[in-house]
Tab-separated table of C-alpha atoms and ligand atoms in Angstrom:
chain	number	residue	atom	x	y	z
A	675	MET	CA	-31.970	74.167	-38.623
A	676	ASN	CA	-29.000	72.304	-40.039
A	677	ARG	CA	-26.875	69.362	-39.183
A	678	LEU	CA	-23.559	70.443	-37.660
A	679	HIS	CA	-20.247	68.603	-38.066
A	680	GLY	CA	-17.719	69.277	-35.317
A	681	ALA	CA	-13.975	69.650	-35.789
A	682	ILE	CA	-11.814	66.923	-34.268
A	683	ARG	CA	-8.697	68.113	-32.431
A	684	SER	CA	-5.868	65.690	-31.928
A	685	TYR	CA	-3.763	65.970	-28.771
A	686	ASP	CA	-1.546	63.394	-27.065
A	687	TRP	CA	-3.914	63.040	-24.096
A	688	GLY	CA	-6.852	62.027	-26.309
A	689	SER	CA	-8.512	58.693	-27.025
A	690	HIS	CA	-8.216	56.495	-30.122
A	691	THR	CA	-11.773	55.214	-29.764
A	692	VAL	CA	-14.181	57.533	-27.915
A	693	LEU	CA	-14.700	60.316	-30.482
A	694	ALA	CA	-14.365	57.954	-33.442
A	695	GLU	CA	-17.158	55.768	-32.072
A	696	LEU	CA	-19.259	58.740	-30.973
A	697	THR	CA	-19.198	60.300	-34.442
A	698	GLY	CA	-19.459	56.999	-36.363
A	699	ARG	CA	-15.991	56.896	-37.932
A	700	PRO	CA	-13.588	53.928	-38.097
A	701	SER	CA	-12.259	53.037	-34.655
A	702	PRO	CA	-9.528	53.027	-33.412
A	703	SER	CA	-8.407	56.280	-35.057
A	704	ASP	CA	-4.841	56.716	-36.311
A	705	ARG	CA	-4.111	59.572	-33.953
A	706	PRO	CA	-5.353	60.170	-30.406
A	707	GLU	CA	-8.487	62.341	-30.673
A	708	ALA	CA	-8.951	64.660	-27.720
A	709	GLU	CA	-11.637	67.215	-28.493
A	710	LEU	CA	-14.640	67.693	-30.742
A	711	TRP	CA	-15.275	71.419	-31.268
A	712	LEU	CA	-18.855	72.453	-31.920
A	713	GLY	CA	-18.788	76.171	-32.467
A	714	ALA	CA	-17.505	79.058	-34.560
A	715	HIS	CA	-14.070	79.589	-33.021
A	716	PRO	CA	-11.816	80.891	-35.840
A	717	ALA	CA	-9.149	78.280	-35.011
A	718	ASP	CA	-11.458	75.386	-35.879
A	719	PRO	CA	-15.079	76.183	-36.745
A	720	ALA	CA	-17.649	73.403	-37.141
A	721	ARG	CA	-19.252	72.891	-40.568
A	722	VAL	CA	-22.925	73.411	-41.248
A	723	ASP	CA	-24.375	70.871	-43.639
A	724	ASP	CA	-25.976	72.988	-46.290
A	725	ALA	CA	-27.392	70.705	-48.996
A	726	ALA	CA	-24.407	69.128	-50.788
A	727	SER	CA	-21.362	70.753	-49.232
A	728	GLY	CA	-20.567	71.918	-45.727
A	729	VAL	CA	-19.783	75.539	-44.964
A	730	SER	CA	-18.010	76.878	-41.915
A	731	LEU	CA	-20.327	78.008	-39.117
A	732	LEU	CA	-18.016	80.996	-38.713
A	733	ASP	CA	-18.745	82.058	-42.323
A	734	VAL	CA	-22.471	81.410	-41.935
A	735	ILE	CA	-22.600	83.713	-38.898
A	736	SER	CA	-20.331	86.386	-40.400
A	737	ALA	CA	-22.555	86.585	-43.486
A	738	ASP	CA	-25.722	87.147	-41.457
A	739	PRO	CA	-25.006	87.951	-37.798
A	740	HIS	CA	-28.451	89.395	-37.081
A	741	GLY	CA	-30.349	86.413	-38.515
A	742	GLN	CA	-28.021	83.789	-37.043
A	743	LEU	CA	-27.452	85.261	-33.577
A	744	GLY	CA	-30.488	87.519	-33.179
A	745	GLU	CA	-30.204	91.301	-33.369
A	746	ALA	CA	-29.524	91.996	-29.690
A	747	ASN	CA	-26.994	89.130	-29.378
A	748	ALA	CA	-25.202	90.222	-32.549
A	749	GLU	CA	-24.793	93.755	-31.161
A	750	ARG	CA	-23.815	92.562	-27.715
A	751	PHE	CA	-21.167	90.095	-28.903
A	752	ARG	CA	-19.880	92.038	-31.930
A	753	GLY	CA	-21.301	89.609	-34.459
A	754	ARG	CA	-19.606	86.559	-32.970
A	755	LEU	CA	-20.974	83.402	-31.384
A	756	PRO	CA	-19.816	83.974	-27.779
A	757	PHE	CA	-19.572	80.327	-26.701
A	758	LEU	CA	-17.808	77.157	-27.782
A	759	LEU	CA	-19.185	73.690	-27.040
A	760	LYS	CA	-16.735	70.774	-26.894
A	761	VAL	CA	-16.667	67.084	-26.189
A	762	LEU	CA	-13.517	66.055	-24.312
A	763	ALA	CA	-12.136	62.519	-24.393
A	764	ALA	CA	-9.243	62.404	-21.917
A	765	GLU	CA	-7.334	59.155	-21.757
A	766	GLU	CA	-4.436	60.846	-19.994
A	767	PRO	CA	-4.126	63.968	-17.818
A	768	LEU	CA	-4.242	67.399	-19.430
A	769	SER	CA	-1.840	70.113	-18.355
A	770	LEU	CA	-2.336	72.046	-15.137
A	771	GLN	CA	-3.860	75.347	-16.215
A	772	ALA	CA	-5.832	78.473	-15.488
A	773	HIS	CA	-7.611	81.043	-17.634
A	774	PRO	CA	-7.532	84.850	-17.353
A	775	ASN	CA	-10.457	87.156	-16.576
A	776	SER	CA	-11.651	89.653	-19.216
A	777	MET	CA	-9.419	92.494	-18.084
A	778	GLN	CA	-6.308	90.314	-17.875
A	779	ALA	CA	-7.064	88.820	-21.311
A	780	ARG	CA	-7.464	92.226	-22.966
A	781	GLU	CA	-4.338	93.607	-21.301
A	782	GLY	CA	-2.267	90.466	-22.028
A	783	PHE	CA	-3.376	90.211	-25.655
A	784	GLU	CA	-2.496	93.860	-26.339
A	785	ARG	CA	0.822	93.580	-24.513
A	786	GLU	CA	1.921	90.478	-26.476
A	787	ASN	CA	0.807	92.156	-29.723
A	788	ALA	CA	2.821	95.262	-28.823
A	789	ASN	CA	5.839	93.089	-28.023
A	790	GLY	CA	5.556	91.419	-31.429
A	791	VAL	CA	5.015	87.852	-30.141
A	792	PRO	CA	3.540	86.007	-33.160
A	793	LEU	CA	0.047	84.552	-32.601
A	794	ASP	CA	1.293	81.046	-33.395
A	795	SER	CA	4.415	81.302	-31.215
A	796	PRO	CA	4.664	78.570	-28.554
A	797	ALA	CA	5.585	81.349	-26.091
A	798	ARG	CA	2.292	83.160	-26.717
A	799	ASN	CA	-0.065	83.161	-23.682
A	800	TYR	CA	-2.948	85.266	-25.017
A	801	LYS	CA	-4.368	84.100	-28.348
A	802	ASP	CA	-7.366	86.464	-28.165
A	803	ASP	CA	-8.739	89.217	-25.917
A	804	ASN	CA	-11.484	87.172	-24.272
A	805	HIS	CA	-11.841	85.467	-20.896
A	806	LYS	CA	-12.522	81.716	-20.788
A	807	PRO	CA	-14.743	80.600	-17.932
A	808	GLU	CA	-15.747	76.969	-18.491
A	809	LEU	CA	-18.346	74.468	-17.353
A	810	VAL	CA	-17.594	70.761	-17.731
A	811	VAL	CA	-20.364	68.135	-17.456
A	812	ALA	CA	-19.413	64.462	-17.179
A	813	LEU	CA	-20.680	61.929	-19.746
A	814	THR	CA	-18.718	59.114	-18.109
A	815	ARG	CA	-17.114	59.210	-14.655
A	816	PHE	CA	-14.772	62.186	-14.922
A	817	GLU	CA	-11.699	62.825	-12.762
A	818	ALA	CA	-10.157	66.240	-12.184
A	819	LEU	CA	-8.047	68.446	-9.965
A	820	ALA	CA	-9.568	71.903	-9.436
A	821	GLY	CA	-9.184	74.807	-7.028
A	822	PHE	CA	-6.965	74.996	-3.949
A	823	ARG	CA	-8.169	72.707	-1.164
A	824	ASP	CA	-9.182	73.980	2.263
A	825	VAL	CA	-5.861	74.635	4.021
A	826	ARG	CA	-6.573	72.560	7.144
A	827	ARG	CA	-7.243	69.504	4.969
A	828	THR	CA	-4.106	70.096	2.936
A	829	VAL	CA	-2.050	70.280	6.135
A	830	VAL	CA	-3.439	66.865	7.171
A	831	LEU	CA	-2.582	65.415	3.745
A	832	LEU	CA	0.967	66.786	3.708
A	833	ARG	CA	1.607	65.336	7.187
A	834	ALA	CA	0.057	61.969	6.270
A	835	LEU	CA	2.739	61.315	3.639
A	836	GLY	CA	5.567	61.219	6.182
A	837	VAL	CA	8.210	63.267	4.340
A	838	ALA	CA	10.304	65.620	6.506
A	839	GLU	CA	10.320	68.439	3.949
A	840	LEU	CA	6.518	68.141	3.514
A	841	ASP	CA	6.129	68.360	7.298
A	842	ARG	CA	8.042	71.636	7.157
A	843	CYS	CA	5.740	72.848	4.348
A	844	ALA	CA	2.705	71.796	6.409
A	845	GLU	CA	4.002	73.884	9.365
A	846	GLN	CA	4.491	76.859	7.087
A	847	LEU	CA	0.958	76.499	5.694
A	848	ALA	CA	-0.617	75.944	9.109
A	849	ALA	CA	1.026	79.169	10.321
A	850	GLN	CA	-0.551	81.114	7.449
A	851	ALA	CA	-3.748	79.212	6.697
A	852	ASP	CA	-5.185	81.505	4.014
A	853	SER	CA	-4.761	82.476	0.362
A	854	SER	CA	-1.409	84.170	1.001
A	855	GLY	CA	-0.101	81.006	2.662
A	856	VAL	CA	-1.232	78.952	-0.337
A	857	ARG	CA	0.328	81.486	-2.684
A	858	ALA	CA	3.647	81.345	-0.800
A	859	LEU	CA	3.884	77.545	-0.901
A	860	PHE	CA	2.717	77.356	-4.530
A	861	THR	CA	5.278	79.977	-5.580
A	862	GLN	CA	8.025	78.151	-3.728
A	863	TRP	CA	7.188	74.901	-5.505
A	864	ILE	CA	6.577	76.191	-9.017
A	865	THR	CA	9.700	78.316	-9.150
A	866	GLY	CA	11.403	75.074	-8.001
A	867	ASP	CA	15.081	74.903	-7.150
A	868	GLU	CA	17.042	71.611	-7.059
A	869	HIS	CA	15.667	71.172	-3.558
A	870	SER	CA	12.124	70.789	-4.902
A	871	VAL	CA	13.215	68.341	-7.612
A	872	THR	CA	14.431	66.073	-4.801
A	873	LEU	CA	11.115	66.658	-3.053
A	874	ILE	CA	9.156	65.485	-6.145
A	875	GLY	CA	10.999	62.155	-6.022
A	876	ASP	CA	10.445	61.862	-2.263
A	877	VAL	CA	6.731	62.609	-2.645
A	878	VAL	CA	6.308	59.960	-5.346
A	879	GLU	CA	7.984	57.379	-3.089
A	880	ALA	CA	5.900	58.500	-0.122
A	881	CYS	CA	2.674	58.144	-2.135
A	882	GLN	CA	3.691	54.638	-3.148
A	883	ARG	CA	4.396	53.801	0.499
A	884	TYR	CA	1.129	55.376	1.620
A	885	LEU	CA	-0.859	53.327	-0.893
A	886	SER	CA	0.888	50.018	-0.222
A	887	THR	CA	0.833	50.130	3.563
A	888	GLU	CA	-1.932	48.568	5.592
A	889	ARG	CA	-3.592	51.529	7.208
A	890	ASP	CA	-6.672	52.400	9.126
A	891	ARG	CA	-9.548	54.162	7.395
A	892	VAL	CA	-8.559	57.638	8.569
A	893	ALA	CA	-5.094	57.418	7.083
A	894	TRP	CA	-6.548	56.119	3.831
A	895	GLU	CA	-8.729	59.144	3.280
A	896	PHE	CA	-6.261	60.540	0.750
A	897	ALA	CA	-5.905	57.412	-1.392
A	898	ALA	CA	-7.159	59.186	-4.557
A	899	GLU	CA	-4.871	62.170	-3.934
A	900	ALA	CA	-1.841	59.911	-3.384
A	901	GLN	CA	-2.635	57.794	-6.444
A	902	THR	CA	-2.940	60.940	-8.578
A	903	ALA	CA	0.381	62.372	-7.379
A	904	LEU	CA	1.985	58.967	-7.997
A	905	ASP	CA	0.578	58.701	-11.543
A	906	LEU	CA	1.587	62.264	-12.370
A	907	GLY	CA	5.045	61.694	-10.897
A	908	ASN	CA	5.591	58.625	-13.059
A	909	ARG	CA	4.534	60.582	-16.135
A	910	TYR	CA	6.320	63.853	-15.342
A	911	PRO	CA	9.191	62.914	-12.978
A	912	ASN	CA	10.640	66.444	-12.540
A	913	ASP	CA	7.500	68.510	-12.908
A	914	PRO	CA	6.463	70.726	-9.956
A	915	GLY	CA	2.855	70.015	-10.999
A	916	VAL	CA	3.256	66.731	-9.079
A	917	LEU	CA	3.713	68.678	-5.819
A	918	ILE	CA	1.050	71.231	-6.729
A	919	SER	CA	-1.476	68.423	-7.258
A	920	LEU	CA	-1.304	67.932	-3.458
A	921	LEU	CA	-2.720	71.437	-2.953
A	922	LEU	CA	-5.778	70.973	-5.191
A	923	ASN	CA	-9.211	69.449	-4.689
A	924	ARG	CA	-9.345	65.940	-6.153
A	925	ILE	CA	-12.753	65.674	-7.794
A	926	THR	CA	-14.753	62.802	-9.258
A	927	LEU	CA	-17.855	63.717	-11.265
A	928	GLU	CA	-20.505	61.104	-11.947
A	929	PRO	CA	-22.309	61.276	-15.334
A	930	GLY	CA	-24.519	64.367	-15.459
A	931	GLU	CA	-22.589	66.241	-12.755
A	932	GLY	CA	-20.824	69.472	-13.643
A	933	LEU	CA	-17.957	71.643	-12.485
A	934	PHE	CA	-17.756	75.379	-13.131
A	935	LEU	CA	-14.282	76.894	-13.445
A	936	ALA	CA	-14.206	80.657	-13.024
A	937	ALA	CA	-11.277	82.827	-14.121
A	938	GLY	CA	-8.110	82.108	-12.159
A	939	ASN	CA	-9.130	78.607	-11.034
A	940	LEU	CA	-6.151	76.234	-11.277
A	941	HIS	CA	-7.265	72.896	-12.711
A	942	ALA	CA	-6.225	69.738	-14.544
A	943	TYR	CA	-8.624	67.258	-16.087
A	944	LEU	CA	-7.307	63.754	-15.470
A	945	ARG	CA	-9.513	61.225	-17.220
A	946	GLY	CA	-12.988	60.724	-18.671
A	947	VAL	CA	-15.439	61.913	-21.296
A	948	ALA	CA	-17.320	65.180	-20.845
A	949	VAL	CA	-19.235	67.946	-22.540
A	950	GLU	CA	-17.639	71.333	-21.983
A	951	ILE	CA	-18.946	74.805	-22.702
A	952	MET	CA	-16.886	77.965	-22.451
A	953	ALA	CA	-16.593	81.517	-23.617
A	954	SER	CA	-15.140	81.333	-27.129
A	955	SER	CA	-11.473	81.817	-26.281
A	956	ASP	CA	-8.190	79.949	-26.407
A	957	ASN	CA	-6.396	81.714	-23.537
A	958	VAL	CA	-4.540	79.178	-21.407
A	959	LEU	CA	-1.840	79.788	-18.810
A	960	ARG	CA	-0.126	76.521	-17.968
A	961	GLY	CA	1.252	75.586	-14.586
A	962	GLY	CA	2.905	72.252	-15.328
A	963	LEU	CA	2.228	68.615	-16.267
A	964	THR	CA	3.114	69.517	-19.819
A	965	PRO	CA	6.095	69.769	-22.124
A	966	LYS	CA	4.591	73.074	-23.383
A	967	HIS	CA	5.464	76.672	-22.487
A	968	VAL	CA	4.951	77.602	-18.797
A	969	ASP	CA	5.086	81.325	-17.983
A	970	VAL	CA	5.261	81.400	-14.179
A	971	PRO	CA	5.087	85.187	-13.581
A	972	GLU	CA	2.056	85.468	-15.858
A	973	LEU	CA	0.377	82.486	-14.184
A	974	LEU	CA	0.935	84.038	-10.725
A	975	LYS	CA	-0.856	87.184	-11.946
A	976	VAL	CA	-4.079	85.371	-12.854
A	977	LEU	CA	-4.331	82.606	-10.224
A	978	ASP	CA	-7.037	82.691	-7.590
A	979	PHE	CA	-5.431	81.294	-4.417
A	980	ARG	CA	-8.534	81.376	-2.232
A	981	PRO	CA	-8.809	77.889	-0.726
A	982	GLY	CA	-12.053	75.941	-0.399
A	983	SER	CA	-14.066	73.079	-1.804
A	984	MET	CA	-15.413	73.098	-5.367
A	985	PRO	CA	-19.207	72.762	-5.555
A	986	VAL	CA	-20.586	70.181	-7.960
A	987	VAL	CA	-23.049	71.832	-10.367
A	988	ARG	CA	-26.133	69.678	-10.754
A	989	ALA	CA	-28.988	69.955	-13.169
A	990	ASP	CA	-31.391	69.325	-10.318
A	991	GLY	CA	-35.161	69.328	-10.238
A	992	ASP	CA	-38.216	67.501	-9.041
A	993	GLY	CA	-37.806	64.504	-11.370
A	994	ARG	CA	-40.824	65.402	-13.522
A	995	ASP	CA	-39.411	68.224	-15.578
A	996	ASN	CA	-37.117	66.900	-18.337
A	997	THR	CA	-35.292	70.209	-18.949
A	998	ARG	CA	-32.477	71.215	-16.599
A	999	VAL	CA	-30.158	74.185	-16.731
A	1000	TYR	CA	-26.629	74.055	-15.273
A	1001	GLU	CA	-26.534	77.362	-13.404
A	1002	THR	CA	-23.439	79.545	-13.826
A	1003	PRO	CA	-22.925	83.314	-13.541
A	1004	GLU	CA	-21.742	83.642	-17.163
A	1005	ARG	CA	-23.521	85.684	-19.829
A	1006	GLU	CA	-21.749	84.105	-22.820
A	1007	PHE	CA	-23.183	80.630	-22.383
A	1008	GLU	CA	-25.859	78.451	-20.877
A	1009	LEU	CA	-25.985	74.651	-20.982
A	1010	THR	CA	-29.196	72.670	-20.586
A	1011	ARG	CA	-29.705	68.927	-20.428
A	1012	LEU	CA	-32.866	67.366	-21.842
A	1013	GLN	CA	-33.860	63.858	-20.834
A	1014	LEU	CA	-36.666	62.750	-23.084
A	1015	ASP	CA	-38.435	59.534	-22.192
A	1016	THR	CA	-41.683	58.215	-23.673
A	1017	SER	CA	-42.042	55.571	-20.968
A	1018	ARG	CA	-42.679	58.135	-18.241
A	1019	SER	CA	-46.314	58.424	-17.143
A	1020	ASN	CA	-46.234	62.195	-17.599
A	1021	ALA	CA	-46.782	62.771	-21.336
A	1022	SER	CA	-45.003	66.135	-21.304
A	1023	SER	CA	-41.734	64.471	-20.177
A	1024	SER	CA	-41.259	62.945	-23.627
A	1025	THR	CA	-40.915	66.259	-25.483
A	1026	ALA	CA	-39.210	69.626	-25.000
A	1027	ASN	CA	-39.584	72.975	-26.732
A	1028	LEU	CA	-36.906	75.446	-27.752
A	1029	ALA	CA	-38.238	78.963	-28.333
A	1030	ALA	CA	-37.179	81.060	-31.320
A	1031	GLY	CA	-34.929	84.100	-30.944
A	1032	ASP	CA	-31.590	82.708	-29.723
A	1033	PRO	CA	-28.886	80.692	-31.510
A	1034	ARG	CA	-28.479	77.128	-30.271
A	1035	ILE	CA	-26.286	74.087	-30.703
A	1036	VAL	CA	-28.144	70.866	-30.008
A	1037	PHE	CA	-26.025	67.800	-29.278
A	1038	CYS	CA	-27.472	64.323	-28.776
A	1039	THR	CA	-25.421	62.144	-26.401
A	1040	ALA	CA	-27.648	59.079	-25.956
A	1041	GLY	CA	-30.531	57.497	-27.878
A	1042	SER	CA	-31.793	59.582	-30.787
A	1043	THR	CA	-34.040	62.600	-31.086
A	1044	ILE	CA	-36.233	64.208	-33.730
A	1045	LEU	CA	-36.236	67.986	-34.010
A	1046	SER	CA	-39.306	69.439	-35.665
A	1047	SER	CA	-40.420	72.939	-36.531
A	1048	PRO	CA	-43.047	74.084	-39.063
A	1049	GLY	CA	-41.997	72.639	-42.430
A	1050	ALA	CA	-38.784	70.962	-41.278
A	1051	SER	CA	-37.507	68.036	-39.240
A	1052	LEU	CA	-34.128	66.539	-38.466
A	1053	GLU	CA	-33.129	63.346	-36.665
A	1054	LEU	CA	-30.018	63.270	-34.511
A	1055	SER	CA	-28.571	60.070	-33.124
A	1056	ALA	CA	-25.991	59.900	-30.330
A	1057	GLY	CA	-22.901	61.894	-31.294
A	1058	GLN	CA	-24.735	64.083	-33.824
A	1059	SER	CA	-25.490	67.764	-33.519
A	1060	ALA	CA	-27.437	70.598	-35.122
A	1061	TRP	CA	-27.207	74.371	-35.495
A	1062	LEU	CA	-30.390	76.342	-34.817
A	1063	PRO	CA	-30.046	79.980	-35.860
A	1064	ALA	CA	-31.972	82.643	-33.933
A	1065	SER	CA	-34.229	83.146	-36.954
A	1066	ASN	CA	-35.356	79.516	-36.833
A	1067	PRO	CA	-38.950	79.053	-35.654
A	1068	ALA	CA	-39.545	77.299	-32.334
A	1069	VAL	CA	-38.408	73.641	-32.320
A	1070	THR	CA	-39.922	70.627	-30.565
A	1071	LEU	CA	-37.684	67.699	-29.595
A	1072	ALA	CA	-38.976	64.179	-29.095
A	1073	PRO	CA	-37.151	60.857	-28.745
A	1074	ALA	CA	-36.956	58.871	-32.005
A	1075	GLN	CA	-37.356	55.670	-30.016
A	1076	GLN	CA	-37.963	55.473	-26.313
A	1077	ARG	CA	-35.326	57.738	-24.841
A	1078	ALA	CA	-32.862	60.468	-25.704
A	1079	GLN	CA	-30.375	62.599	-23.823
A	1080	VAL	CA	-29.644	65.926	-25.458
A	1081	PHE	CA	-27.500	68.906	-24.475
A	1082	VAL	CA	-28.498	72.367	-25.671
A	1083	ALA	CA	-25.971	75.194	-25.704
A	1084	THR	CA	-27.044	78.802	-26.029
A	1085	ILE	CA	-26.193	82.334	-24.906
A	1086	GLY	CA	-26.648	83.007	-21.176
A	1087	SER	CA	-29.606	84.964	-19.937
A	1088	GLY	CA	-27.549	86.739	-17.236
B	453	ZN	ZN1	-9.334	74.821	-18.624
């Protein structure tokens, strides 16, 4: 096992303090820091601390795929680590986006290659041939928009804002209260004519009115939705993403709660700090709330318009077991949370064991933990991480002091 140093990615929506403080660097940072990448993605691999100098985890795995990943995993995933673990620190909203499924990614990647679109072109949609399902788990309260809301609820929201054009849209949606109705309204808004630019302004004003008027409890049920549309409208005054935000579930995750985003799910993270695990891919189709490239026809091909609520993924259990898996259907990744606590009466709740045979990234988010295996030990404090190759013997984790919270990323068993 080796200490792992993640790669910091700087984007405008990031934080000047969160990742700097988490990783023990001077805070505030010069640039906004948005993501910490813990993985072997070719665009920004983490470094493995090997004695004096760090080497890229990508190189470590390429040099010995069978030892690092395990024989079966290396064959199955063509010698590559199939997941990427990130820490997100969102101070401002990210763009509205969706990710392709495997077939769409392969087809899109080959098509853009054949058309000669350079890999680093801003007009490039498909950076690789892989799908990118993702699971986000909140470290602080985490706000997001994700998935199209149940149509009947959306109709109530659109009517509550008191804008004539929205009333018309609500009628249209009520008359076709299914995925094709959602698709029709979404398409109308995102392909926006001048008409819809006027509507964005009207919606922002209506949200302001809605939030500032004394209202009964029923009418206030969409306060978070209205506040979000208002904030987005102030930031992106002519962006159809402001209207589209009204069609999506407005979600608040408490620390420890997760959200799984399958292929085609339209989402935007709004604010908060989270751990995120995904298939190792960079394929993003944007739908707005961004100055970057938006390819509407391509987005329409991948979006899943089926309306409904988004289930919160919990690492549930009986309160005695300290090891909890966040269940998803994906085979590329699995995320587990360990809560190690020496003060619990049950002695076994203070330690956890990781079997040999699979590659793992261990990331401590609170307290500090000691990893030990025959002949080796490593202490990780909050913000620090380690790489455990498949060839590593079994590892026991215990809190260095009283408590530790640790996330463990590995390949899915599905
Ligand atoms: Zn995403």
